[in-house]
């Protein structure tokens, strides 16, 4: 309720204290939002300085991320065997392209270029265009799916448009598939207040990157393929 000009770095430091317990990455997102607002206020002449910048200079955020484990090829096979319906397609997309769960669930036939042998899509999280060669195992699976003349049709219509988080979200459904496959999610305390699973759908992305590295693919190419 105070005028913007009266908010100094001490108030920002107090806000950081109130957010104690959240993961460093989450706090960083909060402060980027605040910093953007104060930068705009500075350009408009409403404040002379950005108090977020001084607060971060005094107390920088040490960025850490909880590390995901990777699935072995044997575990991936167990997951695909335990999956049903569109989940088989989504799993193969995740392992063979490194795409995130939301991108896999919302992939469309128009993203599949059989002639060029690639998947061409835009990552929802970053807006980055990604072109990935279609792995033979994925190509064989796609050929077995019902064909359609409508390119806007989803590859996984039963999962498209669904939320990834929440008790009934796609991530929770994937966890059930892991349980049926006999794979432990290795849940442990995270860097913030939430518990963290070392194995999740996102681990397929790491597995994809690891498989490329083991095959001798250079880092620049791997970064382009994973967006």
JSON list of C-alpha atoms in Angstrom, two decimals, residues 59-157:
[
{"chain": "A", "resi": 59, "resn": "UNK", "atom": "CA", "xyz": [21.92, -11.55, -1.15]},
{"chain": "A", "resi": 60, "resn": "UNK", "atom": "CA", "xyz": [22.37, -13.33, -4.49]},
{"chain": "A", "resi": 61, "resn": "UNK", "atom": "CA", "xyz": [20.34, -16.46, -5.14]},
{"chain": "A", "resi": 62, "resn": "UNK", "atom": "CA", "xyz": [22.43, -19.60, -5.43]},
{"chain": "A", "resi": 63, "resn": "UNK", "atom": "CA", "xyz": [20.76, -21.43, -8.29]},
{"chain": "A", "resi": 64, "resn": "UNK", "atom": "CA", "xyz": [20.50, -25.16, -7.85]},
{"chain": "A", "resi": 65, "resn": "UNK", "atom": "CA", "xyz": [18.28, -27.73, -9.48]},
{"chain": "A", "resi": 66, "resn": "UNK", "atom": "CA", "xyz": [17.31, -31.11, -8.12]},
{"chain": "A", "resi": 67, "resn": "UNK", "atom": "CA", "xyz": [18.87, -33.63, -10.48]},
{"chain": "A", "resi": 68, "resn": "UNK", "atom": "CA", "xyz": [16.78, -36.13, -12.39]},
{"chain": "A", "resi": 69, "resn": "UNK", "atom": "CA", "xyz": [17.95, -39.67, -12.95]},
{"chain": "A", "resi": 70, "resn": "UNK", "atom": "CA", "xyz": [17.72, -41.36, -16.34]},
{"chain": "A", "resi": 71, "resn": "UNK", "atom": "CA", "xyz": [15.79, -44.46, -17.37]},
{"chain": "A", "resi": 72, "resn": "UNK", "atom": "CA", "xyz": [17.68, -47.44, -18.70]},
{"chain": "A", "resi": 73, "resn": "UNK", "atom": "CA", "xyz": [16.51, -48.95, -22.02]},
{"chain": "A", "resi": 74, "resn": "UNK", "atom": "CA", "xyz": [15.20, -51.92, -20.03]},
{"chain": "A", "resi": 75, "resn": "UNK", "atom": "CA", "xyz": [13.12, -49.59, -17.85]},
{"chain": "A", "resi": 76, "resn": "UNK", "atom": "CA", "xyz": [11.77, -47.77, -20.91]},
{"chain": "A", "resi": 77, "resn": "UNK", "atom": "CA", "xyz": [10.62, -51.09, -22.36]},
{"chain": "A", "resi": 78, "resn": "UNK", "atom": "CA", "xyz": [8.93, -51.93, -19.05]},
{"chain": "A", "resi": 79, "resn": "UNK", "atom": "CA", "xyz": [7.16, -48.55, -19.12]},
{"chain": "A", "resi": 80, "resn": "UNK", "atom": "CA", "xyz": [5.91, -49.02, -22.67]},
{"chain": "A", "resi": 81, "resn": "UNK", "atom": "CA", "xyz": [4.71, -52.54, -21.83]},
{"chain": "A", "resi": 82, "resn": "UNK", "atom": "CA", "xyz": [2.88, -51.22, -18.75]},
{"chain": "A", "resi": 83, "resn": "UNK", "atom": "CA", "xyz": [1.31, -48.30, -20.63]},
{"chain": "A", "resi": 84, "resn": "UNK", "atom": "CA", "xyz": [-2.01, -48.42, -22.46]},
{"chain": "A", "resi": 85, "resn": "UNK", "atom": "CA", "xyz": [-3.64, -46.48, -25.28]},
{"chain": "A", "resi": 86, "resn": "UNK", "atom": "CA", "xyz": [-2.15, -43.09, -26.09]},
{"chain": "A", "resi": 87, "resn": "UNK", "atom": "CA", "xyz": [0.35, -43.39, -23.26]},
{"chain": "A", "resi": 88, "resn": "UNK", "atom": "CA", "xyz": [2.45, -45.79, -25.36]},
{"chain": "A", "resi": 89, "resn": "UNK", "atom": "CA", "xyz": [2.75, -43.13, -28.05]},
{"chain": "A", "resi": 90, "resn": "UNK", "atom": "CA", "xyz": [3.49, -40.41, -25.51]},
{"chain": "A", "resi": 91, "resn": "UNK", "atom": "CA", "xyz": [6.21, -42.50, -23.86]},
{"chain": "A", "resi": 92, "resn": "UNK", "atom": "CA", "xyz": [7.91, -43.25, -27.17]},
{"chain": "A", "resi": 93, "resn": "UNK", "atom": "CA", "xyz": [7.74, -39.59, -28.14]},
{"chain": "A", "resi": 94, "resn": "UNK", "atom": "CA", "xyz": [9.36, -38.61, -24.84]},
{"chain": "A", "resi": 95, "resn": "UNK", "atom": "CA", "xyz": [12.17, -41.16, -25.11]},
{"chain": "A", "resi": 96, "resn": "UNK", "atom": "CA", "xyz": [12.83, -40.82, -28.85]},
{"chain": "A", "resi": 97, "resn": "UNK", "atom": "CA", "xyz": [12.61, -37.02, -29.13]},
{"chain": "A", "resi": 98, "resn": "UNK", "atom": "CA", "xyz": [13.39, -35.64, -25.66]},
{"chain": "A", "resi": 99, "resn": "UNK", "atom": "CA", "xyz": [10.22, -33.53, -25.82]},
{"chain": "A", "resi": 100, "resn": "UNK", "atom": "CA", "xyz": [8.50, -32.42, -22.61]},
{"chain": "A", "resi": 101, "resn": "UNK", "atom": "CA", "xyz": [5.31, -34.11, -21.44]},
{"chain": "A", "resi": 102, "resn": "UNK", "atom": "CA", "xyz": [2.99, -31.29, -22.58]},
{"chain": "A", "resi": 103, "resn": "UNK", "atom": "CA", "xyz": [4.57, -31.28, -26.05]},
{"chain": "A", "resi": 104, "resn": "UNK", "atom": "CA", "xyz": [4.32, -35.06, -26.39]},
{"chain": "A", "resi": 105, "resn": "UNK", "atom": "CA", "xyz": [0.67, -35.14, -25.29]},
{"chain": "A", "resi": 106, "resn": "UNK", "atom": "CA", "xyz": [-0.27, -32.36, -27.72]},
{"chain": "A", "resi": 107, "resn": "UNK", "atom": "CA", "xyz": [1.74, -33.47, -30.75]},
{"chain": "A", "resi": 108, "resn": "UNK", "atom": "CA", "xyz": [-0.26, -33.44, -34.00]},
{"chain": "A", "resi": 109, "resn": "UNK", "atom": "CA", "xyz": [0.01, -35.36, -37.25]},
{"chain": "A", "resi": 110, "resn": "UNK", "atom": "CA", "xyz": [1.01, -32.11, -38.95]},
{"chain": "A", "resi": 111, "resn": "UNK", "atom": "CA", "xyz": [4.19, -32.25, -36.86]},
{"chain": "A", "resi": 112, "resn": "UNK", "atom": "CA", "xyz": [5.11, -35.60, -38.42]},
{"chain": "A", "resi": 113, "resn": "UNK", "atom": "CA", "xyz": [7.01, -35.40, -41.72]},
{"chain": "A", "resi": 114, "resn": "UNK", "atom": "CA", "xyz": [7.37, -38.99, -42.88]},
{"chain": "A", "resi": 115, "resn": "UNK", "atom": "CA", "xyz": [8.96, -37.93, -46.16]},
{"chain": "A", "resi": 116, "resn": "UNK", "atom": "CA", "xyz": [11.79, -36.06, -44.41]},
{"chain": "A", "resi": 117, "resn": "UNK", "atom": "CA", "xyz": [11.83, -38.49, -41.51]},
{"chain": "A", "resi": 118, "resn": "UNK", "atom": "CA", "xyz": [11.52, -35.78, -38.86]},
{"chain": "A", "resi": 119, "resn": "UNK", "atom": "CA", "xyz": [9.22, -34.40, -36.18]},
{"chain": "A", "resi": 120, "resn": "UNK", "atom": "CA", "xyz": [8.86, -30.63, -36.55]},
{"chain": "A", "resi": 121, "resn": "UNK", "atom": "CA", "xyz": [7.16, -28.87, -33.62]},
{"chain": "A", "resi": 122, "resn": "UNK", "atom": "CA", "xyz": [7.30, -25.79, -31.41]},
{"chain": "A", "resi": 123, "resn": "UNK", "atom": "CA", "xyz": [8.04, -26.30, -27.71]},
{"chain": "A", "resi": 124, "resn": "UNK", "atom": "CA", "xyz": [5.23, -24.85, -25.59]},
{"chain": "A", "resi": 125, "resn": "UNK", "atom": "CA", "xyz": [7.52, -23.79, -22.75]},
{"chain": "A", "resi": 126, "resn": "UNK", "atom": "CA", "xyz": [10.09, -21.86, -24.78]},
{"chain": "A", "resi": 127, "resn": "UNK", "atom": "CA", "xyz": [8.42, -21.19, -28.14]},
{"chain": "A", "resi": 128, "resn": "UNK", "atom": "CA", "xyz": [11.47, -22.76, -29.80]},
{"chain": "A", "resi": 129, "resn": "UNK", "atom": "CA", "xyz": [11.05, -24.65, -33.08]},
{"chain": "A", "resi": 130, "resn": "UNK", "atom": "CA", "xyz": [12.53, -28.14, -32.76]},
{"chain": "A", "resi": 131, "resn": "UNK", "atom": "CA", "xyz": [13.23, -30.56, -35.60]},
{"chain": "A", "resi": 132, "resn": "UNK", "atom": "CA", "xyz": [14.14, -34.09, -34.49]},
{"chain": "A", "resi": 133, "resn": "UNK", "atom": "CA", "xyz": [14.85, -37.16, -36.65]},
{"chain": "A", "resi": 134, "resn": "UNK", "atom": "CA", "xyz": [12.22, -39.86, -36.18]},
{"chain": "A", "resi": 135, "resn": "UNK", "atom": "CA", "xyz": [13.75, -42.90, -34.49]},
{"chain": "A", "resi": 136, "resn": "UNK", "atom": "CA", "xyz": [12.98, -46.19, -36.34]},
{"chain": "A", "resi": 137, "resn": "UNK", "atom": "CA", "xyz": [11.15, -47.57, -33.27]},
{"chain": "A", "resi": 138, "resn": "UNK", "atom": "CA", "xyz": [8.96, -44.46, -33.13]},
{"chain": "A", "resi": 139, "resn": "UNK", "atom": "CA", "xyz": [8.41, -44.53, -36.91]},
{"chain": "A", "resi": 140, "resn": "UNK", "atom": "CA", "xyz": [7.24, -48.15, -36.74]},
{"chain": "A", "resi": 141, "resn": "UNK", "atom": "CA", "xyz": [4.84, -47.28, -33.92]},
{"chain": "A", "resi": 142, "resn": "UNK", "atom": "CA", "xyz": [3.40, -44.28, -35.78]},
{"chain": "A", "resi": 143, "resn": "UNK", "atom": "CA", "xyz": [2.80, -46.41, -38.86]},
{"chain": "A", "resi": 144, "resn": "UNK", "atom": "CA", "xyz": [0.68, -48.75, -36.75]},
{"chain": "A", "resi": 145, "resn": "UNK", "atom": "CA", "xyz": [-1.56, -45.92, -35.58]},
{"chain": "A", "resi": 146, "resn": "UNK", "atom": "CA", "xyz": [-4.80, -45.20, -37.40]},
{"chain": "A", "resi": 147, "resn": "UNK", "atom": "CA", "xyz": [-4.10, -42.95, -40.36]},
{"chain": "A", "resi": 148, "resn": "UNK", "atom": "CA", "xyz": [-6.00, -39.70, -40.89]},
{"chain": "A", "resi": 149, "resn": "UNK", "atom": "CA", "xyz": [-6.37, -37.09, -43.62]},
{"chain": "A", "resi": 150, "resn": "UNK", "atom": "CA", "xyz": [-6.69, -34.34, -41.01]},
{"chain": "A", "resi": 151, "resn": "UNK", "atom": "CA", "xyz": [-3.22, -33.03, -40.10]},
{"chain": "A", "resi": 152, "resn": "UNK", "atom": "CA", "xyz": [-4.62, -31.04, -37.17]},
{"chain": "A", "resi": 153, "resn": "UNK", "atom": "CA", "xyz": [-5.57, -34.30, -35.41]},
{"chain": "A", "resi": 154, "resn": "UNK", "atom": "CA", "xyz": [-3.66, -35.10, -32.22]},
{"chain": "A", "resi": 155, "resn": "UNK", "atom": "CA", "xyz": [-1.41, -38.15, -32.09]},
{"chain": "A", "resi": 156, "resn": "UNK", "atom": "CA", "xyz": [-2.64, -38.75, -28.53]},
{"chain": "A", "resi": 157, "resn": "UNK", "atom": "CA", "xyz": [-6.22, -37.39, -28.47]}
]
